[in-house]
Amino acid sequence: MATPMNGTLPMRLLHDLRRSGVATVASGTLVGRYGSASTVSRALRKLIAAEKIEPIQRGLYRILPDREPRLAFNRAWSNPGGTFDADHLIAMTLSRPTFRDVARLCKSYGVARVRRVLDGLEADKDVPSALASEWRHRLNNIEKGFRDAARRLPTGRNQAAA
């Protein structure tokens, strides 16, 4: 899944984007500063594979935060000091979902990752197919909402400067 990229162009690019505080970035704004279009595209594909950014539409990407979401309640109350990887946290939330918490997971980890965990839960019969289908529809709506929000952000806050 995630591959170590310390010191590489993708991680330098991600570090610079997070430090600048942008929510989304257009790939065209990165060309020149970080190399050719193909070099930037390759770096962005690696960041997508590492689940650090999420494509919104062609050439536009959402930077995923580097922190766990704040959920409405602790679903791991029986293990209060325990730490969980993101997929486990997503699975616990999807087993007792609330829209707000699932939306927060999508904001922090990306819709694609939440969808992937949901598909795995359904395949393992941990979540009924009817519930999975309902949440897939909701995930599509969350994804559309993120895309619409990214389009509405003012250019200064929306995209990294070249």
PDB file of C-alpha atoms in Angstrom:
ATOM      1  CA  MET A   1       0.000   0.000   0.000  1.00  0.00           C
ATOM      2  CA  ALA A   2       1.910   3.053   1.222  1.00  0.00           C
ATOM      3  CA  THR A   3       5.548   3.058   0.243  1.00  0.00           C
ATOM      4  CA  PRO A   4       8.268   5.001   2.044  1.00  0.00           C
ATOM      5  CA  MET A   5       9.052   8.185   0.146  1.00  0.00           C
ATOM      6  CA  ASN A   6      11.150  10.208   2.589  1.00  0.00           C
ATOM      7  CA  GLY A   7      13.375  12.711   0.839  1.00  0.00           C
ATOM      8  CA  THR A   8      11.733  12.170  -2.519  1.00  0.00           C
ATOM      9  CA  LEU A   9      10.041  14.699  -4.771  1.00  0.00           C
ATOM     10  CA  PRO A  10       6.530  13.514  -3.789  1.00  0.00           C
ATOM     11  CA  MET A  11       7.246  14.028  -0.086  1.00  0.00           C
ATOM     12  CA  ARG A  12       8.935  17.395  -0.678  1.00  0.00           C
ATOM     13  CA  LEU A  13       5.940  18.480  -2.723  1.00  0.00           C
ATOM     14  CA  LEU A  14       3.504  17.280  -0.033  1.00  0.00           C
ATOM     15  CA  HIS A  15       5.507  19.007   2.706  1.00  0.00           C
ATOM     16  CA  ASP A  16       5.463  22.289   0.789  1.00  0.00           C
ATOM     17  CA  LEU A  17       1.720  22.035   0.114  1.00  0.00           C
ATOM     18  CA  ARG A  18       0.862  21.292   3.741  1.00  0.00           C
ATOM     19  CA  ARG A  19       3.133  24.089   4.936  1.00  0.00           C
ATOM     20  CA  SER A  20       1.447  26.544   2.571  1.00  0.00           C
ATOM     21  CA  GLY A  21      -1.954  25.622   4.018  1.00  0.00           C
ATOM     22  CA  VAL A  22      -3.716  25.019   0.708  1.00  0.00           C
ATOM     23  CA  ALA A  23      -6.726  22.706   0.645  1.00  0.00           C
ATOM     24  CA  THR A  24      -6.449  21.767  -3.021  1.00  0.00           C
ATOM     25  CA  VAL A  25      -3.889  22.151  -5.740  1.00  0.00           C
ATOM     26  CA  ALA A  26      -3.992  22.214  -9.519  1.00  0.00           C
ATOM     27  CA  SER A  27      -1.231  20.125 -11.038  1.00  0.00           C
ATOM     28  CA  GLY A  28      -0.448  22.855 -13.583  1.00  0.00           C
ATOM     29  CA  THR A  29       0.627  25.224 -10.813  1.00  0.00           C
ATOM     30  CA  LEU A  30       3.359  22.783  -9.780  1.00  0.00           C
ATOM     31  CA  VAL A  31       4.956  22.390 -13.217  1.00  0.00           C
ATOM     32  CA  GLY A  32       8.197  24.307 -13.491  1.00  0.00           C
ATOM     33  CA  ARG A  33       8.766  24.645  -9.770  1.00  0.00           C
ATOM     34  CA  TYR A  34       8.906  20.870  -9.259  1.00  0.00           C
ATOM     35  CA  GLY A  35       9.912  19.789 -12.751  1.00  0.00           C
ATOM     36  CA  SER A  36       8.239  18.894 -16.008  1.00  0.00           C
ATOM     37  CA  ALA A  37       4.575  17.963 -16.364  1.00  0.00           C
ATOM     38  CA  SER A  38       5.452  14.259 -16.485  1.00  0.00           C
ATOM     39  CA  THR A  39       7.633  14.530 -13.351  1.00  0.00           C
ATOM     40  CA  VAL A  40       4.884  16.337 -11.432  1.00  0.00           C
ATOM     41  CA  SER A  41       2.291  13.854 -12.675  1.00  0.00           C
ATOM     42  CA  ARG A  42       4.441  10.921 -11.525  1.00  0.00           C
ATOM     43  CA  ALA A  43       4.917  12.531  -8.082  1.00  0.00           C
ATOM     44  CA  LEU A  44       1.172  13.150  -7.746  1.00  0.00           C
ATOM     45  CA  ARG A  45       0.388   9.525  -8.700  1.00  0.00           C
ATOM     46  CA  LYS A  46       2.766   8.352  -5.962  1.00  0.00           C
ATOM     47  CA  LEU A  47       1.034  10.612  -3.421  1.00  0.00           C
ATOM     48  CA  ILE A  48      -2.354   9.233  -4.478  1.00  0.00           C
ATOM     49  CA  ALA A  49      -1.066   5.655  -4.092  1.00  0.00           C
ATOM     50  CA  ALA A  50       0.284   6.538  -0.630  1.00  0.00           C
ATOM     51  CA  GLU A  51      -3.150   8.024   0.214  1.00  0.00           C
ATOM     52  CA  LYS A  52      -1.717  11.469   0.965  1.00  0.00           C
ATOM     53  CA  ILE A  53      -3.769  13.329  -1.667  1.00  0.00           C
ATOM     54  CA  GLU A  54      -7.034  12.574  -3.440  1.00  0.00           C
ATOM     55  CA  PRO A  55      -7.984  13.432  -7.031  1.00  0.00           C
ATOM     56  CA  ILE A  56     -11.044  15.652  -7.254  1.00  0.00           C
ATOM     57  CA  GLN A  57     -11.184  16.042 -11.004  1.00  0.00           C
ATOM     58  CA  ARG A  58      -8.690  16.027 -13.840  1.00  0.00           C
ATOM     59  CA  GLY A  59      -5.708  18.099 -12.735  1.00  0.00           C
ATOM     60  CA  LEU A  60      -7.153  19.055  -9.325  1.00  0.00           C
ATOM     61  CA  TYR A  61      -6.197  17.309  -6.079  1.00  0.00           C
ATOM     62  CA  ARG A  62      -7.267  17.583  -2.447  1.00  0.00           C
ATOM     63  CA  ILE A  63      -4.508  17.431   0.169  1.00  0.00           C
ATOM     64  CA  LEU A  64      -5.480  15.018   2.948  1.00  0.00           C
ATOM     65  CA  PRO A  65      -4.743  16.204   6.496  1.00  0.00           C
ATOM     66  CA  ASP A  66      -1.999  14.511   8.454  1.00  0.00           C
ATOM     67  CA  ARG A  67      -4.101  13.871  11.564  1.00  0.00           C
ATOM     68  CA  GLU A  68      -6.870  11.599  12.776  1.00  0.00           C
ATOM     69  CA  PRO A  69     -10.400  12.948  12.566  1.00  0.00           C
ATOM     70  CA  ARG A  70     -12.264  13.943  15.691  1.00  0.00           C
ATOM     71  CA  LEU A  71     -15.219  11.568  15.854  1.00  0.00           C
ATOM     72  CA  ALA A  72     -18.483  12.013  17.772  1.00  0.00           C
ATOM     73  CA  PHE A  73     -17.716   9.146  20.158  1.00  0.00           C
ATOM     74  CA  ASN A  74     -15.032   6.583  20.872  1.00  0.00           C
ATOM     75  CA  ARG A  75     -16.009   3.339  19.185  1.00  0.00           C
ATOM     76  CA  ALA A  76     -13.075   1.574  20.858  1.00  0.00           C
ATOM     77  CA  TRP A  77     -14.217   2.400  24.382  1.00  0.00           C
ATOM     78  CA  SER A  78     -13.166  -1.051  25.624  1.00  0.00           C
ATOM     79  CA  ASN A  79      -9.563  -0.274  24.649  1.00  0.00           C
ATOM     80  CA  PRO A  80      -9.234   3.409  25.608  1.00  0.00           C
ATOM     81  CA  GLY A  81      -5.443   3.628  25.370  1.00  0.00           C
ATOM     82  CA  GLY A  82      -5.227   1.586  22.189  1.00  0.00           C
ATOM     83  CA  THR A  83      -4.020   3.010  18.931  1.00  0.00           C
ATOM     84  CA  PHE A  84      -5.417   1.840  15.628  1.00  0.00           C
ATOM     85  CA  ASP A  85      -4.312   2.179  12.064  1.00  0.00           C
ATOM     86  CA  ALA A  86      -6.561   4.248   9.812  1.00  0.00           C
ATOM     87  CA  ASP A  87      -8.215   1.243   8.141  1.00  0.00           C
ATOM     88  CA  HIS A  88      -9.180  -0.201  11.526  1.00  0.00           C
ATOM     89  CA  LEU A  89     -10.594   3.147  12.669  1.00  0.00           C
ATOM     90  CA  ILE A  90     -12.585   3.402   9.433  1.00  0.00           C
ATOM     91  CA  ALA A  91     -13.890  -0.161   9.847  1.00  0.00           C
ATOM     92  CA  MET A  92     -14.952   0.481  13.456  1.00  0.00           C
ATOM     93  CA  THR A  93     -16.793   3.624  12.373  1.00  0.00           C
ATOM     94  CA  LEU A  94     -18.489   1.904   9.433  1.00  0.00           C
ATOM     95  CA  SER A  95     -19.756  -0.837  11.738  1.00  0.00           C
ATOM     96  CA  ARG A  96     -21.731   1.849  13.662  1.00  0.00           C
ATOM     97  CA  PRO A  97     -21.787   4.737  11.195  1.00  0.00           C
ATOM     98  CA  THR A  98     -23.039   8.263  11.572  1.00  0.00           C
ATOM     99  CA  PHE A  99     -22.981  10.553   8.561  1.00  0.00           C
ATOM    100  CA  ARG A 100     -20.886  13.187  10.318  1.00  0.00           C
ATOM    101  CA  ASP A 101     -18.215  10.687  11.376  1.00  0.00           C
ATOM    102  CA  VAL A 102     -18.029   9.055   7.951  1.00  0.00           C
ATOM    103  CA  ALA A 103     -17.712  12.502   6.355  1.00  0.00           C
ATOM    104  CA  ARG A 104     -14.884  13.313   8.795  1.00  0.00           C
ATOM    105  CA  LEU A 105     -13.148  10.040   7.891  1.00  0.00           C
ATOM    106  CA  CYS A 106     -13.482  10.933   4.204  1.00  0.00           C
ATOM    107  CA  LYS A 107     -12.020  14.375   4.857  1.00  0.00           C
ATOM    108  CA  SER A 108      -9.032  12.923   6.715  1.00  0.00           C
ATOM    109  CA  TYR A 109      -8.340   9.739   4.763  1.00  0.00           C
ATOM    110  CA  GLY A 110     -10.059  10.272   1.426  1.00  0.00           C
ATOM    111  CA  VAL A 111     -13.281   8.883   0.009  1.00  0.00           C
ATOM    112  CA  ALA A 112     -11.434   6.191  -1.948  1.00  0.00           C
ATOM    113  CA  ARG A 113      -9.910   4.716   1.204  1.00  0.00           C
ATOM    114  CA  VAL A 114     -13.212   4.713   3.088  1.00  0.00           C
ATOM    115  CA  ARG A 115     -14.876   3.082   0.063  1.00  0.00           C
ATOM    116  CA  ARG A 116     -12.115   0.445  -0.088  1.00  0.00           C
ATOM    117  CA  VAL A 117     -12.573  -0.450   3.596  1.00  0.00           C
ATOM    118  CA  LEU A 118     -16.365  -0.586   3.131  1.00  0.00           C
ATOM    119  CA  ASP A 119     -15.947  -2.965   0.180  1.00  0.00           C
ATOM    120  CA  GLY A 120     -13.689  -5.187   2.307  1.00  0.00           C
ATOM    121  CA  LEU A 121     -16.200  -5.230   5.159  1.00  0.00           C
ATOM    122  CA  GLU A 122     -18.960  -6.210   2.752  1.00  0.00           C
ATOM    123  CA  ALA A 123     -16.833  -8.937   1.135  1.00  0.00           C
ATOM    124  CA  ASP A 124     -16.036 -10.379   4.574  1.00  0.00           C
ATOM    125  CA  LYS A 125     -19.765 -10.205   5.479  1.00  0.00           C
ATOM    126  CA  ASP A 126     -18.996  -7.826   8.379  1.00  0.00           C
ATOM    127  CA  VAL A 127     -21.431  -5.278   6.919  1.00  0.00           C
ATOM    128  CA  PRO A 128     -24.730  -6.295   5.267  1.00  0.00           C
ATOM    129  CA  SER A 129     -24.920  -5.621   1.517  1.00  0.00           C
ATOM    130  CA  ALA A 130     -27.933  -3.322   1.950  1.00  0.00           C
ATOM    131  CA  LEU A 131     -26.021  -1.126   4.417  1.00  0.00           C
ATOM    132  CA  ALA A 132     -22.936  -1.117   2.190  1.00  0.00           C
ATOM    133  CA  SER A 133     -25.043  -0.075  -0.798  1.00  0.00           C
ATOM    134  CA  GLU A 134     -26.659   2.733   1.186  1.00  0.00           C
ATOM    135  CA  TRP A 135     -23.257   4.008   2.360  1.00  0.00           C
ATOM    136  CA  ARG A 136     -21.793   3.794  -1.150  1.00  0.00           C
ATOM    137  CA  HIS A 137     -24.525   6.186  -2.246  1.00  0.00           C
ATOM    138  CA  ARG A 138     -23.684   8.501   0.669  1.00  0.00           C
ATOM    139  CA  LEU A 139     -19.965   8.293  -0.150  1.00  0.00           C
ATOM    140  CA  ASN A 140     -20.761   9.374  -3.714  1.00  0.00           C
ATOM    141  CA  ASN A 141     -22.587  12.396  -2.289  1.00  0.00           C
ATOM    142  CA  ILE A 142     -19.691  13.215   0.052  1.00  0.00           C
ATOM    143  CA  GLU A 143     -17.295  12.979  -2.900  1.00  0.00           C
ATOM    144  CA  LYS A 144     -19.492  15.354  -4.942  1.00  0.00           C
ATOM    145  CA  GLY A 145     -19.617  17.724  -1.980  1.00  0.00           C
ATOM    146  CA  PHE A 146     -15.820  17.804  -1.705  1.00  0.00           C
ATOM    147  CA  ARG A 147     -15.543  18.422  -5.457  1.00  0.00           C
ATOM    148  CA  ASP A 148     -18.094  21.272  -5.325  1.00  0.00           C
ATOM    149  CA  ALA A 149     -16.415  22.810  -2.274  1.00  0.00           C
ATOM    150  CA  ALA A 150     -13.008  22.700  -3.968  1.00  0.00           C
ATOM    151  CA  ARG A 151     -14.385  24.500  -7.008  1.00  0.00           C
ATOM    152  CA  ARG A 152     -15.880  27.247  -4.826  1.00  0.00           C
ATOM    153  CA  LEU A 153     -12.743  28.055  -2.836  1.00  0.00           C
ATOM    154  CA  PRO A 154     -11.125  31.346  -3.799  1.00  0.00           C
ATOM    155  CA  THR A 155      -8.049  30.866  -5.929  1.00  0.00           C
ATOM    156  CA  GLY A 156      -5.655  32.115  -3.246  1.00  0.00           C
ATOM    157  CA  ARG A 157      -6.834  29.496  -0.723  1.00  0.00           C
ATOM    158  CA  ASN A 158      -7.622  26.831  -3.279  1.00  0.00           C
ATOM    159  CA  GLN A 159      -4.467  26.293  -5.265  1.00  0.00           C
ATOM    160  CA  ALA A 160      -0.776  26.433  -4.570  1.00  0.00           C
ATOM    161  CA  ALA A 161       1.028  29.333  -6.139  1.00  0.00           C
ATOM    162  CA  ALA A 162       3.464  28.488  -8.881  1.00  0.00           C
TER     163      ALA A 162
END
